[in-house]
mmCIF file as gemmi writes it, N, C-alpha and C atoms, coordinates in Angstrom:
data_model
loop_
_atom_site.group_PDB
_atom_site.id
_atom_site.type_symbol
_atom_site.label_atom_id
_atom_site.label_alt_id
_atom_site.label_comp_id
_atom_site.label_asym_id
_atom_site.label_entity_id
_atom_site.label_seq_id
_atom_site.pdbx_PDB_ins_code
_atom_site.Cartn_x
_atom_site.Cartn_y
_atom_site.Cartn_z
_atom_site.occupancy
_atom_site.B_iso_or_equiv
_atom_site.pdbx_formal_charge
_atom_site.auth_seq_id
_atom_site.auth_asym_id
_atom_site.pdbx_PDB_model_num
ATOM 1 N N . UNK Axp A 1 ? 14.909 31.079 176.748 1 0 ? 1 A 1
ATOM 2 C CA . UNK Axp A 1 ? 13.778 31.262 177.627 1 0 ? 1 A 1
ATOM 3 C C . UNK Axp A 1 ? 13.083 29.919 177.779 1 0 ? 1 A 1
ATOM 4 N N . UNK Axp A 2 ? 12.663 29.653 178.997 1 0 ? 2 A 1
ATOM 5 C CA . UNK Axp A 2 ? 11.92 28.443 179.27 1 0 ? 2 A 1
ATOM 6 C C . UNK Axp A 2 ? 10.635 28.823 179.995 1 0 ? 2 A 1
ATOM 7 N N . UNK Axp A 3 ? 9.502 28.381 179.471 1 0 ? 3 A 1
ATOM 8 C CA . UNK Axp A 3 ? 8.216 28.639 180.095 1 0 ? 3 A 1
ATOM 9 C C . UNK Axp A 3 ? 7.832 27.393 180.878 1 0 ? 3 A 1
ATOM 10 N N . UNK Axp A 4 ? 7.583 27.582 182.159 1 0 ? 4 A 1
ATOM 11 C CA . UNK Axp A 4 ? 7.268 26.454 183.025 1 0 ? 4 A 1
ATOM 12 C C . UNK Axp A 4 ? 6.086 26.798 183.916 1 0 ? 4 A 1
ATOM 13 N N . UNK Axp A 5 ? 5.535 25.792 184.533 1 0 ? 5 A 1
ATOM 14 C CA . UNK Axp A 5 ? 4.52 26.042 185.543 1 0 ? 5 A 1
ATOM 15 C C . UNK Axp A 5 ? 5.201 26.649 186.761 1 0 ? 5 A 1
ATOM 16 N N . UNK Axp A 6 ? 4.448 27.415 187.498 1 0 ? 6 A 1
ATOM 17 C CA . UNK Axp A 6 ? 4.963 28.074 188.694 1 0 ? 6 A 1
ATOM 18 C C . UNK Axp A 6 ? 5.441 27.045 189.714 1 0 ? 6 A 1
ATOM 19 N N . UNK Axp A 7 ? 6.571 27.376 190.333 1 0 ? 7 A 1
ATOM 20 C CA . UNK Axp A 7 ? 7.103 26.567 191.434 1 0 ? 7 A 1
ATOM 21 C C . UNK Axp A 7 ? 7.231 27.486 192.648 1 0 ? 7 A 1
ATOM 22 N N . UNK Axp A 8 ? 6.757 27.03 193.796 1 0 ? 8 A 1
ATOM 23 C CA . UNK Axp A 8 ? 6.766 27.863 195.004 1 0 ? 8 A 1
ATOM 24 C C . UNK Axp A 8 ? 8.12 28.476 195.326 1 0 ? 8 A 1
ATOM 25 N N . UNK Axp A 9 ? 9.229 27.767 195.151 1 0 ? 9 A 1
ATOM 26 C CA . UNK Axp A 9 ? 10.522 28.391 195.472 1 0 ? 9 A 1
ATOM 27 C C . UNK Axp A 9 ? 10.854 29.619 194.608 1 0 ? 9 A 1
ATOM 28 N N . UNK Axp A 10 ? 10.119 29.817 193.513 1 0 ? 10 A 1
ATOM 29 C CA . UNK Axp A 10 ? 10.369 30.956 192.628 1 0 ? 10 A 1
ATOM 30 C C . UNK Axp A 10 ? 9.74 32.258 193.107 1 0 ? 10 A 1
ATOM 31 N N . UNK Axp A 11 ? 8.83 32.197 194.075 1 0 ? 11 A 1
ATOM 32 C CA . UNK Axp A 11 ? 8.026 33.367 194.432 1 0 ? 11 A 1
ATOM 33 C C . UNK Axp A 11 ? 8.861 34.551 194.918 1 0 ? 11 A 1
ATOM 34 N N . UNK Axp A 12 ? 9.853 34.324 195.723 1 0 ? 12 A 1
ATOM 35 C CA . UNK Axp A 12 ? 10.658 35.443 196.237 1 0 ? 12 A 1
ATOM 36 C C . UNK Axp A 12 ? 11.353 36.177 195.097 1 0 ? 12 A 1
ATOM 37 N N . UNK Axp A 13 ? 11.869 35.442 194.152 1 0 ? 13 A 1
ATOM 38 C CA . UNK Axp A 13 ? 12.553 36.061 193.012 1 0 ? 13 A 1
ATOM 39 C C . UNK Axp A 13 ? 11.569 36.813 192.108 1 0 ? 13 A 1
ATOM 40 N N . UNK Axp A 14 ? 10.374 36.27 191.923 1 0 ? 14 A 1
ATOM 41 C CA . UNK Axp A 14 ? 9.364 36.937 191.097 1 0 ? 14 A 1
ATOM 42 C C . UNK Axp A 14 ? 8.954 38.263 191.725 1 0 ? 14 A 1
ATOM 43 N N . UNK Axp A 15 ? 8.681 38.253 193.018 1 0 ? 15 A 1
ATOM 44 C CA . UNK Axp A 15 ? 8.276 39.476 193.706 1 0 ? 15 A 1
ATOM 45 C C . UNK Axp A 15 ? 9.42 40.491 193.71 1 0 ? 15 A 1
ATOM 46 N N . UNK Axp A 16 ? 10.631 40.034 193.953 1 0 ? 16 A 1
ATOM 47 C CA . UNK Axp A 16 ? 11.791 40.938 193.93 1 0 ? 16 A 1
ATOM 48 C C . UNK Axp A 16 ? 11.991 41.541 192.551 1 0 ? 16 A 1
ATOM 49 N N . UNK Axp A 17 ? 11.803 40.74 191.519 1 0 ? 17 A 1
ATOM 50 C CA . UNK Axp A 17 ? 11.935 41.253 190.153 1 0 ? 17 A 1
ATOM 51 C C . UNK Axp A 17 ? 10.924 42.365 189.894 1 0 ? 17 A 1
ATOM 52 N N . UNK Axp A 18 ? 9.696 42.173 190.328 1 0 ? 18 A 1
ATOM 53 C CA . UNK Axp A 18 ? 8.676 43.202 190.178 1 0 ? 18 A 1
ATOM 54 C C . UNK Axp A 18 ? 9.088 44.493 190.884 1 0 ? 18 A 1
ATOM 55 N N . UNK Axp A 19 ? 9.441 44.384 192.166 1 0 ? 19 A 1
ATOM 56 C CA . UNK Axp A 19 ? 9.786 45.578 192.941 1 0 ? 19 A 1
ATOM 57 C C . UNK Axp A 19 ? 11.032 46.272 192.394 1 0 ? 19 A 1
ATOM 58 N N . UNK Axp A 20 ? 12.044 45.526 192.056 1 0 ? 20 A 1
ATOM 59 C CA . UNK Axp A 20 ? 13.269 46.134 191.541 1 0 ? 20 A 1
ATOM 60 C C . UNK Axp A 20 ? 13.033 46.776 190.179 1 0 ? 20 A 1
ATOM 61 N N . UNK Axp A 21 ? 12.201 46.175 189.358 1 0 ? 21 A 1
ATOM 62 C CA . UNK Axp A 21 ? 11.879 46.76 188.055 1 0 ? 21 A 1
ATOM 63 C C . UNK Axp A 21 ? 11.129 48.072 188.233 1 0 ? 21 A 1
ATOM 64 N N . UNK Axp A 22 ? 10.118 48.06 189.066 1 0 ? 22 A 1
ATOM 65 C CA . UNK Axp A 22 ? 9.348 49.284 189.298 1 0 ? 22 A 1
ATOM 66 C C . UNK Axp A 22 ? 10.26 50.389 189.824 1 0 ? 22 A 1
ATOM 67 N N . UNK Axp A 23 ? 11.087 50.077 190.813 1 0 ? 23 A 1
ATOM 68 C CA . UNK Axp A 23 ? 11.871 51.111 191.48 1 0 ? 23 A 1
ATOM 69 C C . UNK Axp A 23 ? 13.176 51.462 190.773 1 0 ? 23 A 1
ATOM 70 N N . UNK Axp A 24 ? 13.595 50.702 189.794 1 0 ? 24 A 1
ATOM 71 C CA . UNK Axp A 24 ? 14.815 51.085 189.077 1 0 ? 24 A 1
ATOM 72 C C . UNK Axp A 24 ? 14.516 51.47 187.631 1 0 ? 24 A 1
ATOM 73 N N . UNK Axp A 25 ? 13.975 50.576 186.859 1 0 ? 25 A 1
ATOM 74 C CA . UNK Axp A 25 ? 13.716 50.846 185.443 1 0 ? 25 A 1
ATOM 75 C C . UNK Axp A 25 ? 12.736 52.006 185.272 1 0 ? 25 A 1
ATOM 76 N N . UNK Axp A 26 ? 11.704 52.036 186.084 1 0 ? 26 A 1
ATOM 77 C CA . UNK Axp A 26 ? 10.665 53.049 185.924 1 0 ? 26 A 1
ATOM 78 C C . UNK Axp A 26 ? 10.981 54.376 186.606 1 0 ? 26 A 1
ATOM 79 N N . UNK Axp A 27 ? 12.097 54.437 187.318 1 0 ? 27 A 1
ATOM 80 C CA . UNK Axp A 27 ? 12.432 55.656 188.06 1 0 ? 27 A 1
ATOM 81 C C . UNK Axp A 27 ? 12.703 56.854 187.161 1 0 ? 27 A 1
ATOM 82 N N . UNK Axp A 28 ? 13.033 56.606 185.908 1 0 ? 28 A 1
ATOM 83 C CA . UNK Axp A 28 ? 13.283 57.733 185.001 1 0 ? 28 A 1
ATOM 84 C C . UNK Axp A 28 ? 11.985 58.374 184.508 1 0 ? 28 A 1
ATOM 85 N N . UNK Axp A 29 ? 10.872 57.654 184.653 1 0 ? 29 A 1
ATOM 86 C CA . UNK Axp A 29 ? 9.602 58.156 184.134 1 0 ? 29 A 1
ATOM 87 C C . UNK Axp A 29 ? 8.583 58.523 185.21 1 0 ? 29 A 1
ATOM 88 N N . UNK Axp A 30 ? 8.834 58.116 186.45 1 0 ? 30 A 1
ATOM 89 C CA . UNK Axp A 30 ? 7.871 58.345 187.525 1 0 ? 30 A 1
ATOM 90 C C . UNK Axp A 30 ? 8.58 58.922 188.743 1 0 ? 30 A 1
ATOM 91 N N . UNK Axp A 31 ? 7.834 59.672 189.541 1 0 ? 31 A 1
ATOM 92 C CA . UNK Axp A 31 ? 8.393 60.233 190.769 1 0 ? 31 A 1
ATOM 93 C C . UNK Axp A 31 ? 8.509 59.128 191.821 1 0 ? 31 A 1
ATOM 94 N N . UNK Axp A 32 ? 9.276 59.392 192.856 1 0 ? 32 A 1
ATOM 95 C CA . UNK Axp A 32 ? 9.434 58.413 193.926 1 0 ? 32 A 1
ATOM 96 C C . UNK Axp A 32 ? 8.092 58.1 194.592 1 0 ? 32 A 1
ATOM 97 N N . UNK Axp A 33 ? 7.264 59.124 194.771 1 0 ? 33 A 1
ATOM 98 C CA . UNK Axp A 33 ? 5.959 58.877 195.397 1 0 ? 33 A 1
ATOM 99 C C . UNK Axp A 33 ? 5.068 58.013 194.505 1 0 ? 33 A 1
ATOM 100 N N . UNK Axp A 34 ? 5.155 58.169 193.192 1 0 ? 34 A 1
ATOM 101 C CA . UNK Axp A 34 ? 4.39 57.314 192.282 1 0 ? 34 A 1
ATOM 102 C C . UNK Axp A 34 ? 4.899 55.873 192.334 1 0 ? 34 A 1
ATOM 103 N N . UNK Axp A 35 ? 6.213 55.719 192.364 1 0 ? 35 A 1
ATOM 104 C CA . UNK Axp A 35 ? 6.798 54.372 192.461 1 0 ? 35 A 1
ATOM 105 C C . UNK Axp A 35 ? 6.394 53.7 193.765 1 0 ? 35 A 1
ATOM 106 N N . UNK Axp A 36 ? 6.407 54.459 194.847 1 0 ? 36 A 1
ATOM 107 C CA . UNK Axp A 36 ? 6.028 53.916 196.152 1 0 ? 36 A 1
ATOM 108 C C . UNK Axp A 36 ? 4.547 53.542 196.197 1 0 ? 36 A 1
ATOM 109 N N . UNK Axp A 37 ? 3.709 54.297 195.483 1 0 ? 37 A 1
ATOM 110 C CA . UNK Axp A 37 ? 2.28 53.961 195.421 1 0 ? 37 A 1
ATOM 111 C C . UNK Axp A 37 ? 2.06 52.704 194.584 1 0 ? 37 A 1
ATOM 112 N N . UNK Axp A 38 ? 2.846 52.563 193.521 1 0 ? 38 A 1
ATOM 113 C CA . UNK Axp A 38 ? 2.73 51.432 192.601 1 0 ? 38 A 1
ATOM 114 C C . UNK Axp A 38 ? 3.252 50.147 193.254 1 0 ? 38 A 1
ATOM 115 N N . UNK Axp A 39 ? 4.361 50.27 193.937 1 0 ? 39 A 1
ATOM 116 C CA . UNK Axp A 39 ? 5.007 49.1 194.551 1 0 ? 39 A 1
ATOM 117 C C . UNK Axp A 39 ? 5.56 49.481 195.917 1 0 ? 39 A 1
ATOM 118 N N . UNK Axp A 40 ? 4.687 49.602 196.922 1 0 ? 40 A 1
ATOM 119 C CA . UNK Axp A 40 ? 5.14 49.975 198.261 1 0 ? 40 A 1
ATOM 120 C C . UNK Axp A 40 ? 6.04 48.896 198.856 1 0 ? 40 A 1
ATOM 121 N N . UNK Axp A 41 ? 7.248 49.288 199.23 1 0 ? 41 A 1
ATOM 122 C CA . UNK Axp A 41 ? 8.214 48.312 199.751 1 0 ? 41 A 1
ATOM 123 C C . UNK Axp A 41 ? 7.745 47.673 201.054 1 0 ? 41 A 1
ATOM 124 N N . UNK Axp A 42 ? 6.956 48.395 201.843 1 0 ? 42 A 1
ATOM 125 C CA . UNK Axp A 42 ? 6.488 47.814 203.105 1 0 ? 42 A 1
ATOM 126 C C . UNK Axp A 42 ? 5.409 46.746 202.893 1 0 ? 42 A 1
ATOM 127 N N . UNK Axp A 43 ? 4.926 46.6 201.673 1 0 ? 43 A 1
ATOM 128 C CA . UNK Axp A 43 ? 3.945 45.567 201.356 1 0 ? 43 A 1
ATOM 129 C C . UNK Axp A 43 ? 4.571 44.36 200.655 1 0 ? 43 A 1
ATOM 130 N N . UNK Axp A 44 ? 5.877 44.402 200.478 1 0 ? 44 A 1
ATOM 131 C CA . UNK Axp A 44 ? 6.552 43.353 199.714 1 0 ? 44 A 1
ATOM 132 C C . UNK Axp A 44 ? 6.299 41.964 200.293 1 0 ? 44 A 1
ATOM 133 N N . UNK Axp A 45 ? 6.394 41.823 201.599 1 0 ? 45 A 1
ATOM 134 C CA . UNK Axp A 45 ? 6.192 40.505 202.222 1 0 ? 45 A 1
ATOM 135 C C . UNK Axp A 45 ? 4.759 40.01 202.049 1 0 ? 45 A 1
ATOM 136 N N . UNK Axp A 46 ? 3.793 40.917 202.148 1 0 ? 46 A 1
ATOM 137 C CA . UNK Axp A 46 ? 2.403 40.49 201.97 1 0 ? 46 A 1
ATOM 138 C C . UNK Axp A 46 ? 2.137 40.096 200.522 1 0 ? 46 A 1
ATOM 139 N N . UNK Axp A 47 ? 2.862 40.712 199.597 1 0 ? 47 A 1
ATOM 140 C CA . UNK Axp A 47 ? 2.724 40.346 198.177 1 0 ? 47 A 1
ATOM 141 C C . UNK Axp A 47 ? 3.183 38.916 197.944 1 0 ? 47 A 1
ATOM 142 N N . UNK Axp A 48 ? 4.2 38.481 198.659 1 0 ? 48 A 1
ATOM 143 C CA . UNK Axp A 48 ? 4.696 37.115 198.498 1 0 ? 48 A 1
ATOM 144 C C . UNK Axp A 48 ? 3.55 36.135 198.751 1 0 ? 48 A 1
ATOM 145 N N . UNK Axp A 49 ? 2.814 36.335 199.817 1 0 ? 49 A 1
ATOM 146 C CA . UNK Axp A 49 ? 1.709 35.436 200.156 1 0 ? 49 A 1
ATOM 147 C C . UNK Axp A 49 ? 0.582 35.523 199.128 1 0 ? 49 A 1
ATOM 148 N N . UNK Axp A 50 ? 0.192 36.74 198.772 1 0 ? 50 A 1
ATOM 149 C CA . UNK Axp A 50 ? -0.909 36.928 197.822 1 0 ? 50 A 1
ATOM 150 C C . UNK Axp A 50 ? -0.542 36.401 196.436 1 0 ? 50 A 1
ATOM 151 N N . UNK Axp A 51 ? 0.68 36.7 195.99 1 0 ? 51 A 1
ATOM 152 C CA . UNK Axp A 51 ? 1.094 36.259 194.665 1 0 ? 51 A 1
ATOM 153 C C . UNK Axp A 51 ? 1.307 34.753 194.614 1 0 ? 51 A 1
ATOM 154 N N . UNK Axp A 52 ? 1.633 34.136 195.733 1 0 ? 52 A 1
ATOM 155 C CA . UNK Axp A 52 ? 1.813 32.685 195.767 1 0 ? 52 A 1
ATOM 156 C C . UNK Axp A 52 ? 0.519 32.015 195.304 1 0 ? 52 A 1
ATOM 157 N N . UNK Axp A 53 ? -0.59 32.483 195.797 1 0 ? 53 A 1
ATOM 158 C CA . UNK Axp A 53 ? -1.894 31.927 195.415 1 0 ? 53 A 1
ATOM 159 C C . UNK Axp A 53 ? -2.17 32.195 193.939 1 0 ? 53 A 1
ATOM 160 N N . UNK Axp A 54 ? -1.963 33.426 193.515 1 0 ? 54 A 1
ATOM 161 C CA . UNK Axp A 54 ? -2.231 33.802 192.133 1 0 ? 54 A 1
ATOM 162 C C . UNK Axp A 54 ? -1.321 33.063 191.15 1 0 ? 54 A 1
ATOM 163 N N . UNK Axp A 55 ? -0.041 33.042 191.435 1 0 ? 55 A 1
ATOM 164 C CA . UNK Axp A 55 ? 0.92 32.418 190.522 1 0 ? 55 A 1
ATOM 165 C C . UNK Axp A 55 ? 0.716 30.905 190.408 1 0 ? 55 A 1
ATOM 166 N N . UNK Axp A 56 ? 0.205 30.3 191.448 1 0 ? 56 A 1
ATOM 167 C CA . UNK Axp A 56 ? -0.016 28.853 191.423 1 0 ? 56 A 1
ATOM 168 C C . UNK Axp A 56 ? -1.058 28.48 190.369 1 0 ? 56 A 1
ATOM 169 N N . UNK Axp A 57 ? -1.817 29.459 189.925 1 0 ? 57 A 1
ATOM 170 C CA . UNK Axp A 57 ? -2.866 29.227 188.932 1 0 ? 57 A 1
ATOM 171 C C . UNK Axp A 57 ? -2.45 29.66 187.53 1 0 ? 57 A 1
ATOM 172 N N . UNK Axp A 58 ? -1.172 30.027 187.355 1 0 ? 58 A 1
ATOM 173 C CA . UNK Axp A 58 ? -0.699 30.572 186.09 1 0 ? 58 A 1
ATOM 174 C C . UNK Axp A 58 ? 0.558 29.887 185.584 1 0 ? 58 A 1
ATOM 175 N N . UNK Axp A 59 ? 0.894 30.171 184.34 1 0 ? 59 A 1
ATOM 176 C CA . UNK Axp A 59 ? 2.168 29.763 183.774 1 0 ? 59 A 1
ATOM 177 C C . UNK Axp A 59 ? 3.104 30.951 183.951 1 0 ? 59 A 1
ATOM 178 N N . UNK Axp A 60 ? 4.29 30.711 184.452 1 0 ? 60 A 1
ATOM 179 C CA . UNK Axp A 60 ? 5.21 31.81 184.729 1 0 ? 60 A 1
ATOM 180 C C . UNK Axp A 60 ? 6.485 31.685 183.925 1 0 ? 60 A 1
């Protein structure tokens, strides 16, 4: 494992990891409607922009 400062090219992979984790790993414990409320796929692109700002201020 390597801990580094956030790099902008990483944002798409970070957001995809979040969405895929919510919708695959958590699918055994939550209903589809709960997963969709937690991580709505139609908001994925807007998350990229919002998380870009947030992640730029963090260690990822």
